[in-house]
Short mmCIF file of N, CA and C in Angstrom, two decimals:
data_model
loop_
_atom_site.label_atom_id
_atom_site.label_comp_id
_atom_site.label_asym_id
_atom_site.label_seq_id
_atom_site.Cartn_x
_atom_site.Cartn_y
_atom_site.Cartn_z
N MET A 1 0.83 -1.17 0.00
CA MET A 1 0.00 0.00 0.00
C MET A 1 0.88 1.24 0.00
N LYS A 2 0.41 2.28 -0.66
CA LYS A 2 1.14 3.54 -0.71
C LYS A 2 0.99 4.28 0.62
N SER A 3 1.88 5.20 0.87
CA SER A 3 1.82 5.98 2.11
C SER A 3 0.64 6.95 2.06
N THR A 4 0.31 7.52 3.22
CA THR A 4 -0.81 8.45 3.29
C THR A 4 -0.50 9.76 2.59
N THR A 5 0.74 9.99 2.19
CA THR A 5 1.08 11.21 1.46
C THR A 5 0.97 11.00 -0.05
N SER A 6 0.56 9.83 -0.47
CA SER A 6 0.38 9.57 -1.89
C SER A 6 -0.73 10.44 -2.44
N ILE A 7 -0.62 10.78 -3.71
CA ILE A 7 -1.64 11.59 -4.36
C ILE A 7 -2.62 10.67 -5.08
N ILE A 8 -3.88 10.72 -4.63
CA ILE A 8 -4.95 9.93 -5.23
C ILE A 8 -5.67 10.84 -6.22
N SER A 9 -5.85 10.36 -7.43
CA SER A 9 -6.60 11.15 -8.39
C SER A 9 -7.63 10.27 -9.10
N LEU A 10 -8.72 10.90 -9.51
CA LEU A 10 -9.78 10.25 -10.26
C LEU A 10 -9.77 10.84 -11.66
N GLU A 11 -9.55 9.98 -12.66
CA GLU A 11 -9.55 10.40 -14.06
C GLU A 11 -10.85 9.92 -14.70
N ARG A 12 -11.68 10.85 -15.12
CA ARG A 12 -12.97 10.49 -15.69
C ARG A 12 -12.78 9.66 -16.96
N VAL A 13 -13.51 8.55 -17.05
CA VAL A 13 -13.43 7.68 -18.23
C VAL A 13 -14.21 8.35 -19.36
N LEU A 14 -13.48 8.65 -20.44
CA LEU A 14 -14.07 9.33 -21.60
C LEU A 14 -13.95 8.48 -22.86
N LYS A 15 -13.77 7.19 -22.70
CA LYS A 15 -13.71 6.21 -23.79
C LYS A 15 -12.48 6.35 -24.67
N LYS A 16 -11.43 6.97 -24.17
CA LYS A 16 -10.19 7.11 -24.93
C LYS A 16 -9.53 5.74 -25.08
N PRO A 17 -8.86 5.49 -26.22
CA PRO A 17 -8.17 4.20 -26.38
C PRO A 17 -7.19 3.90 -25.24
N SER A 18 -6.48 4.91 -24.75
CA SER A 18 -5.53 4.68 -23.65
C SER A 18 -6.27 4.25 -22.38
N GLN A 19 -7.44 4.80 -22.14
CA GLN A 19 -8.23 4.42 -20.97
C GLN A 19 -8.77 3.00 -21.12
N ILE A 20 -9.21 2.67 -22.31
CA ILE A 20 -9.71 1.31 -22.58
C ILE A 20 -8.62 0.29 -22.26
N LYS A 21 -7.39 0.58 -22.67
CA LYS A 21 -6.26 -0.33 -22.40
C LYS A 21 -5.97 -0.41 -20.90
N LYS A 22 -5.99 0.73 -20.22
CA LYS A 22 -5.73 0.74 -18.78
C LYS A 22 -6.80 -0.05 -18.04
N LEU A 23 -8.06 0.15 -18.41
CA LEU A 23 -9.16 -0.57 -17.76
C LEU A 23 -9.05 -2.08 -18.01
N TYR A 24 -8.65 -2.46 -19.20
CA TYR A 24 -8.51 -3.88 -19.51
C TYR A 24 -7.35 -4.50 -18.72
N LYS A 25 -6.27 -3.77 -18.61
CA LYS A 25 -5.13 -4.24 -17.81
C LYS A 25 -5.56 -4.46 -16.36
N LEU A 26 -6.33 -3.50 -15.81
CA LEU A 26 -6.85 -3.64 -14.44
C LEU A 26 -7.81 -4.82 -14.33
N LEU A 27 -8.67 -4.98 -15.32
CA LEU A 27 -9.63 -6.08 -15.33
C LEU A 27 -8.90 -7.42 -15.25
N ASN A 28 -7.81 -7.53 -15.96
CA ASN A 28 -7.04 -8.79 -15.97
C ASN A 28 -6.29 -9.03 -14.67
N LYS A 29 -6.14 -8.01 -13.83
CA LYS A 29 -5.49 -8.17 -12.53
C LYS A 29 -6.48 -8.45 -11.41
N ARG A 30 -7.78 -8.27 -11.69
CA ARG A 30 -8.79 -8.42 -10.64
C ARG A 30 -8.93 -9.87 -10.18
N LYS A 31 -9.20 -10.01 -8.88
CA LYS A 31 -9.46 -11.32 -8.28
C LYS A 31 -10.95 -11.58 -8.12
N TYR A 32 -11.73 -10.51 -7.94
CA TYR A 32 -13.13 -10.64 -7.57
C TYR A 32 -14.04 -10.02 -8.64
N PHE A 33 -15.17 -10.67 -8.86
CA PHE A 33 -16.14 -10.19 -9.84
C PHE A 33 -17.54 -10.33 -9.27
N VAL A 34 -18.41 -9.37 -9.60
CA VAL A 34 -19.81 -9.47 -9.23
C VAL A 34 -20.62 -9.83 -10.47
N SER A 35 -20.41 -9.11 -11.57
CA SER A 35 -21.25 -9.31 -12.75
C SER A 35 -20.62 -10.15 -13.86
N ASN A 36 -19.30 -10.27 -13.90
CA ASN A 36 -18.64 -11.08 -14.92
C ASN A 36 -18.36 -12.47 -14.39
N SER A 37 -18.78 -13.50 -15.13
CA SER A 37 -18.41 -14.85 -14.74
C SER A 37 -17.14 -15.28 -15.46
N THR A 38 -16.88 -14.69 -16.62
CA THR A 38 -15.65 -14.91 -17.35
C THR A 38 -15.10 -13.56 -17.80
N LYS A 39 -13.81 -13.50 -17.99
CA LYS A 39 -13.20 -12.26 -18.45
C LYS A 39 -13.51 -12.05 -19.93
N PRO A 40 -13.93 -10.85 -20.29
CA PRO A 40 -14.24 -10.59 -21.70
C PRO A 40 -12.96 -10.47 -22.53
N SER A 41 -13.12 -10.67 -23.84
CA SER A 41 -12.00 -10.42 -24.75
C SER A 41 -11.77 -8.90 -24.81
N PHE A 42 -10.65 -8.50 -25.39
CA PHE A 42 -10.37 -7.07 -25.49
C PHE A 42 -11.43 -6.37 -26.34
N SER A 43 -11.88 -7.01 -27.41
CA SER A 43 -12.91 -6.37 -28.26
C SER A 43 -14.24 -6.26 -27.52
N GLU A 44 -14.60 -7.27 -26.73
CA GLU A 44 -15.82 -7.18 -25.92
C GLU A 44 -15.69 -6.07 -24.88
N HIS A 45 -14.54 -5.99 -24.26
CA HIS A 45 -14.26 -4.95 -23.28
C HIS A 45 -14.35 -3.57 -23.93
N THR A 46 -13.78 -3.41 -25.10
CA THR A 46 -13.81 -2.14 -25.81
C THR A 46 -15.25 -1.71 -26.09
N ARG A 47 -16.07 -2.64 -26.56
CA ARG A 47 -17.50 -2.32 -26.82
C ARG A 47 -18.19 -1.89 -25.53
N PHE A 48 -17.88 -2.57 -24.43
CA PHE A 48 -18.49 -2.23 -23.15
C PHE A 48 -18.10 -0.82 -22.72
N VAL A 49 -16.82 -0.50 -22.78
CA VAL A 49 -16.36 0.84 -22.36
C VAL A 49 -16.98 1.90 -23.26
N LYS A 50 -17.03 1.65 -24.56
CA LYS A 50 -17.61 2.63 -25.49
C LYS A 50 -19.10 2.82 -25.24
N ALA A 51 -19.79 1.79 -24.74
CA ALA A 51 -21.20 1.92 -24.40
C ALA A 51 -21.40 2.73 -23.12
N HIS A 52 -20.37 2.76 -22.28
CA HIS A 52 -20.34 3.54 -21.02
C HIS A 52 -21.70 3.49 -20.30
N PRO A 53 -21.99 2.37 -19.67
CA PRO A 53 -23.32 2.19 -19.07
C PRO A 53 -23.53 2.89 -17.72
N TYR A 54 -22.54 3.63 -17.25
CA TYR A 54 -22.62 4.20 -15.91
C TYR A 54 -22.96 5.69 -15.94
N ARG A 55 -23.48 6.16 -14.83
CA ARG A 55 -23.73 7.59 -14.66
C ARG A 55 -22.41 8.35 -14.73
N VAL A 56 -21.42 7.84 -14.04
CA VAL A 56 -20.07 8.41 -14.07
C VAL A 56 -19.09 7.29 -13.78
N TRP A 57 -17.88 7.41 -14.36
CA TRP A 57 -16.89 6.33 -14.25
C TRP A 57 -15.51 6.96 -14.20
N TYR A 58 -14.66 6.48 -13.29
CA TYR A 58 -13.31 7.02 -13.12
C TYR A 58 -12.28 5.91 -13.04
N LEU A 59 -11.12 6.18 -13.59
CA LEU A 59 -9.92 5.41 -13.29
C LEU A 59 -9.35 6.00 -12.00
N ILE A 60 -8.87 5.16 -11.12
CA ILE A 60 -8.27 5.61 -9.86
C ILE A 60 -6.76 5.48 -10.02
N GLU A 61 -6.06 6.57 -9.74
CA GLU A 61 -4.61 6.56 -9.82
C GLU A 61 -4.01 7.01 -8.50
N VAL A 62 -2.90 6.41 -8.14
CA VAL A 62 -2.10 6.83 -7.00
C VAL A 62 -0.71 7.12 -7.53
N ASP A 63 -0.29 8.34 -7.34
CA ASP A 63 1.03 8.76 -7.84
C ASP A 63 1.19 8.38 -9.32
N ASN A 64 0.12 8.63 -10.11
CA ASN A 64 0.09 8.41 -11.56
C ASN A 64 0.16 6.94 -11.98
N ILE A 65 -0.19 6.03 -11.07
CA ILE A 65 -0.25 4.60 -11.39
C ILE A 65 -1.68 4.13 -11.17
N GLU A 66 -2.26 3.45 -12.16
CA GLU A 66 -3.64 2.98 -12.05
C GLU A 66 -3.73 1.86 -11.01
N ILE A 67 -4.66 2.03 -10.06
CA ILE A 67 -4.85 1.02 -9.02
C ILE A 67 -6.28 0.48 -9.02
N GLY A 68 -7.15 1.02 -9.88
CA GLY A 68 -8.52 0.53 -9.92
C GLY A 68 -9.43 1.47 -10.67
N SER A 69 -10.72 1.20 -10.54
CA SER A 69 -11.74 2.06 -11.14
C SER A 69 -12.92 2.13 -10.18
N ILE A 70 -13.71 3.16 -10.37
CA ILE A 70 -14.90 3.35 -9.54
C ILE A 70 -15.97 3.99 -10.41
N TYR A 71 -17.22 3.59 -10.20
CA TYR A 71 -18.31 4.15 -10.98
C TYR A 71 -19.55 4.28 -10.13
N ILE A 72 -20.46 5.13 -10.60
CA ILE A 72 -21.78 5.27 -9.99
C ILE A 72 -22.80 4.89 -11.06
N GLN A 73 -23.73 4.03 -10.70
CA GLN A 73 -24.82 3.67 -11.60
C GLN A 73 -26.05 4.54 -11.30
N ARG A 74 -27.03 4.47 -12.17
CA ARG A 74 -28.23 5.30 -12.02
C ARG A 74 -29.15 4.81 -10.90
N ASP A 75 -28.81 3.68 -10.29
CA ASP A 75 -29.58 3.20 -9.13
C ASP A 75 -28.91 3.60 -7.81
N ASN A 76 -27.91 4.49 -7.90
CA ASN A 76 -27.12 4.99 -6.77
C ASN A 76 -26.15 3.96 -6.21
N SER A 77 -25.93 2.88 -6.92
CA SER A 77 -24.91 1.94 -6.46
C SER A 77 -23.54 2.41 -6.95
N ILE A 78 -22.55 2.13 -6.12
CA ILE A 78 -21.17 2.45 -6.45
C ILE A 78 -20.44 1.13 -6.67
N GLY A 79 -19.76 1.03 -7.79
CA GLY A 79 -18.92 -0.12 -8.08
C GLY A 79 -17.47 0.28 -7.87
N ILE A 80 -16.77 -0.48 -7.07
CA ILE A 80 -15.37 -0.17 -6.79
C ILE A 80 -14.53 -1.41 -7.10
N ASN A 81 -13.53 -1.22 -7.92
CA ASN A 81 -12.61 -2.30 -8.29
C ASN A 81 -11.19 -1.82 -8.01
N LEU A 82 -10.69 -2.21 -6.85
CA LEU A 82 -9.35 -1.84 -6.43
C LEU A 82 -8.44 -3.05 -6.41
N LEU A 83 -7.18 -2.85 -6.77
CA LEU A 83 -6.20 -3.90 -6.54
C LEU A 83 -6.10 -4.08 -5.03
N ASP A 84 -6.09 -5.32 -4.57
CA ASP A 84 -6.19 -5.63 -3.14
C ASP A 84 -5.27 -4.82 -2.23
N GLU A 85 -4.06 -4.60 -2.66
CA GLU A 85 -3.10 -3.93 -1.78
C GLU A 85 -3.45 -2.46 -1.54
N HIS A 86 -4.48 -1.96 -2.21
CA HIS A 86 -4.87 -0.55 -2.06
C HIS A 86 -6.23 -0.37 -1.38
N ASN A 87 -6.80 -1.45 -0.85
CA ASN A 87 -8.13 -1.36 -0.22
C ASN A 87 -8.19 -0.33 0.91
N ALA A 88 -7.08 -0.12 1.62
CA ALA A 88 -7.08 0.83 2.72
C ALA A 88 -7.29 2.27 2.25
N LEU A 89 -7.13 2.51 0.95
CA LEU A 89 -7.34 3.86 0.40
C LEU A 89 -8.82 4.14 0.11
N LEU A 90 -9.68 3.15 0.33
CA LEU A 90 -11.10 3.30 0.01
C LEU A 90 -11.74 4.56 0.62
N PRO A 91 -11.54 4.85 1.90
CA PRO A 91 -12.18 6.05 2.45
C PRO A 91 -11.80 7.34 1.70
N ALA A 92 -10.53 7.50 1.38
CA ALA A 92 -10.09 8.70 0.66
C ALA A 92 -10.66 8.74 -0.75
N ILE A 93 -10.74 7.59 -1.40
CA ILE A 93 -11.28 7.52 -2.76
C ILE A 93 -12.77 7.86 -2.75
N LEU A 94 -13.51 7.25 -1.82
CA LEU A 94 -14.95 7.54 -1.74
C LEU A 94 -15.21 9.00 -1.39
N GLN A 95 -14.39 9.56 -0.54
CA GLN A 95 -14.56 10.97 -0.19
C GLN A 95 -14.42 11.85 -1.43
N LYS A 96 -13.43 11.58 -2.27
CA LYS A 96 -13.27 12.34 -3.51
C LYS A 96 -14.49 12.20 -4.41
N LEU A 97 -15.05 10.98 -4.47
CA LEU A 97 -16.20 10.73 -5.33
C LEU A 97 -17.44 11.46 -4.84
N VAL A 98 -17.75 11.32 -3.55
CA VAL A 98 -18.99 11.90 -3.04
C VAL A 98 -18.93 13.42 -2.86
N LEU A 99 -17.72 13.98 -2.92
CA LEU A 99 -17.63 15.45 -2.95
C LEU A 99 -18.03 15.98 -4.33
N ARG A 100 -17.89 15.14 -5.36
CA ARG A 100 -18.23 15.54 -6.73
C ARG A 100 -19.66 15.19 -7.12
N TRP A 101 -20.19 14.12 -6.54
CA TRP A 101 -21.49 13.59 -6.96
C TRP A 101 -22.38 13.34 -5.75
N LYS A 102 -23.66 13.56 -5.91
CA LYS A 102 -24.66 13.28 -4.90
C LYS A 102 -25.57 12.17 -5.41
N PRO A 103 -26.19 11.41 -4.50
CA PRO A 103 -27.14 10.38 -4.96
C PRO A 103 -28.30 11.02 -5.70
N LEU A 104 -28.83 10.28 -6.68
CA LEU A 104 -30.04 10.73 -7.36
C LEU A 104 -31.22 10.59 -6.40
N LYS A 105 -32.25 11.35 -6.64
CA LYS A 105 -33.46 11.33 -5.81
C LYS A 105 -34.05 9.92 -5.75
N SER A 106 -34.56 9.58 -4.59
CA SER A 106 -35.16 8.27 -4.37
C SER A 106 -36.38 8.06 -5.27
N ILE A 107 -36.51 6.83 -5.76
CA ILE A 107 -37.71 6.37 -6.46
C ILE A 107 -38.13 5.09 -5.73
N PRO A 108 -39.28 5.09 -5.06
CA PRO A 108 -39.69 3.91 -4.30
C PRO A 108 -39.65 2.63 -5.15
N SER A 109 -39.08 1.58 -4.59
CA SER A 109 -38.93 0.26 -5.20
C SER A 109 -38.00 0.24 -6.40
N VAL A 110 -37.31 1.36 -6.67
CA VAL A 110 -36.37 1.42 -7.79
C VAL A 110 -34.99 1.85 -7.34
N ARG A 111 -34.93 2.94 -6.54
CA ARG A 111 -33.64 3.51 -6.18
C ARG A 111 -33.73 4.14 -4.79
N PRO A 112 -32.79 3.80 -3.89
CA PRO A 112 -32.76 4.44 -2.58
C PRO A 112 -32.19 5.86 -2.69
N ALA A 113 -32.33 6.64 -1.65
CA ALA A 113 -31.85 8.02 -1.63
C ALA A 113 -30.39 8.12 -1.20
N PHE A 114 -29.70 6.99 -1.10
CA PHE A 114 -28.31 6.97 -0.64
C PHE A 114 -27.46 6.13 -1.58
N PHE A 115 -26.15 6.34 -1.53
CA PHE A 115 -25.23 5.49 -2.25
C PHE A 115 -25.07 4.16 -1.51
N TYR A 116 -24.86 3.09 -2.24
CA TYR A 116 -24.55 1.80 -1.65
C TYR A 116 -23.54 1.08 -2.55
N ILE A 117 -22.83 0.12 -1.96
CA ILE A 117 -21.75 -0.57 -2.67
C ILE A 117 -22.01 -2.08 -2.65
N ASN A 118 -21.96 -2.70 -3.82
CA ASN A 118 -22.01 -4.15 -3.92
C ASN A 118 -20.58 -4.66 -3.87
N VAL A 119 -20.33 -5.62 -2.98
CA VAL A 119 -18.98 -6.17 -2.80
C VAL A 119 -19.05 -7.68 -2.98
N PRO A 120 -18.15 -8.26 -3.78
CA PRO A 120 -18.14 -9.72 -3.91
C PRO A 120 -17.98 -10.38 -2.54
N THR A 121 -18.69 -11.47 -2.33
CA THR A 121 -18.67 -12.20 -1.07
C THR A 121 -17.24 -12.55 -0.64
N ALA A 122 -16.40 -12.94 -1.60
CA ALA A 122 -15.04 -13.38 -1.28
C ALA A 122 -14.09 -12.23 -0.95
N ASN A 123 -14.47 -11.00 -1.23
CA ASN A 123 -13.57 -9.87 -1.00
C ASN A 123 -13.72 -9.34 0.42
N SER A 124 -13.24 -10.14 1.38
CA SER A 124 -13.39 -9.79 2.79
C SER A 124 -12.59 -8.55 3.18
N SER A 125 -11.45 -8.32 2.53
CA SER A 125 -10.65 -7.15 2.90
C SER A 125 -11.37 -5.85 2.53
N LEU A 126 -12.06 -5.81 1.40
CA LEU A 126 -12.84 -4.61 1.03
C LEU A 126 -14.04 -4.46 1.97
N GLN A 127 -14.67 -5.57 2.32
CA GLN A 127 -15.79 -5.51 3.27
C GLN A 127 -15.33 -4.92 4.60
N LYS A 128 -14.16 -5.33 5.08
CA LYS A 128 -13.63 -4.80 6.34
C LYS A 128 -13.39 -3.30 6.26
N GLU A 129 -12.85 -2.84 5.13
CA GLU A 129 -12.59 -1.40 4.97
C GLU A 129 -13.90 -0.61 4.98
N ILE A 130 -14.92 -1.15 4.35
CA ILE A 130 -16.23 -0.47 4.33
C ILE A 130 -16.81 -0.41 5.73
N LYS A 131 -16.72 -1.50 6.47
CA LYS A 131 -17.22 -1.52 7.85
C LYS A 131 -16.45 -0.56 8.74
N LYS A 132 -15.11 -0.49 8.55
CA LYS A 132 -14.29 0.42 9.36
C LYS A 132 -14.71 1.87 9.16
N MET A 133 -15.19 2.21 7.96
CA MET A 133 -15.58 3.59 7.71
C MET A 133 -17.06 3.83 8.02
N GLY A 134 -17.70 2.86 8.68
CA GLY A 134 -19.08 3.05 9.12
C GLY A 134 -20.14 2.50 8.19
N GLY A 135 -19.72 1.78 7.15
CA GLY A 135 -20.69 1.17 6.25
C GLY A 135 -21.53 0.12 6.96
N LYS A 136 -22.81 0.08 6.63
CA LYS A 136 -23.73 -0.87 7.26
C LYS A 136 -24.13 -1.95 6.26
N HIS A 137 -24.12 -3.20 6.73
CA HIS A 137 -24.53 -4.32 5.90
C HIS A 137 -26.06 -4.27 5.76
N ILE A 138 -26.57 -4.14 4.53
CA ILE A 138 -28.01 -3.98 4.34
C ILE A 138 -28.69 -5.11 3.58
N GLN A 139 -27.92 -5.93 2.86
CA GLN A 139 -28.58 -7.02 2.15
C GLN A 139 -27.56 -8.05 1.70
N ASN A 140 -28.04 -9.25 1.38
CA ASN A 140 -27.28 -10.28 0.72
C ASN A 140 -27.94 -10.50 -0.63
N THR A 141 -27.17 -10.73 -1.66
CA THR A 141 -27.71 -10.93 -2.99
C THR A 141 -27.30 -12.32 -3.48
N TYR A 142 -28.23 -13.00 -4.13
CA TYR A 142 -27.98 -14.35 -4.61
C TYR A 142 -28.34 -14.48 -6.08
N THR A 143 -27.68 -15.36 -6.77
CA THR A 143 -28.09 -15.71 -8.12
C THR A 143 -29.08 -16.86 -8.03
N VAL A 144 -29.92 -16.98 -9.01
CA VAL A 144 -30.91 -18.06 -9.05
C VAL A 144 -30.82 -18.73 -10.41
N SER A 145 -30.62 -20.03 -10.41
CA SER A 145 -30.59 -20.78 -11.67
C SER A 145 -32.00 -21.10 -12.11
N THR A 146 -32.22 -20.97 -13.39
CA THR A 146 -33.58 -21.31 -13.91
C THR A 146 -33.48 -22.39 -14.95
#
């Protein structure tokens, strides 16, 4: 992990080829997934980034080195993908994000009035960091085979 004097920056994802490559490199280093069961090909990844399905999306850099990405969806969920050794930086990263963005207005049965984070079950270190910063466990999510 970097020292507390490291400079954390959020670079907005604007679908640039260099960003697509950085995001793919990070994707290939990830250990945990919520929505992907298999890693996409580079061309599939490129189509996904160009479609930009998020309200806002950032590359996370520490001292000009990419350590992850973070996004906000239109349901007020925050997706965070950090390389494990940087999980302790989560509070500072989230603070930067929520200073720039506020949750969208609540829609009953569609969207809560607060931000929330989905974390893979196996990513216990990220769960611990969220709990340390006062995050509350509000639900468990399961897949259902049909």
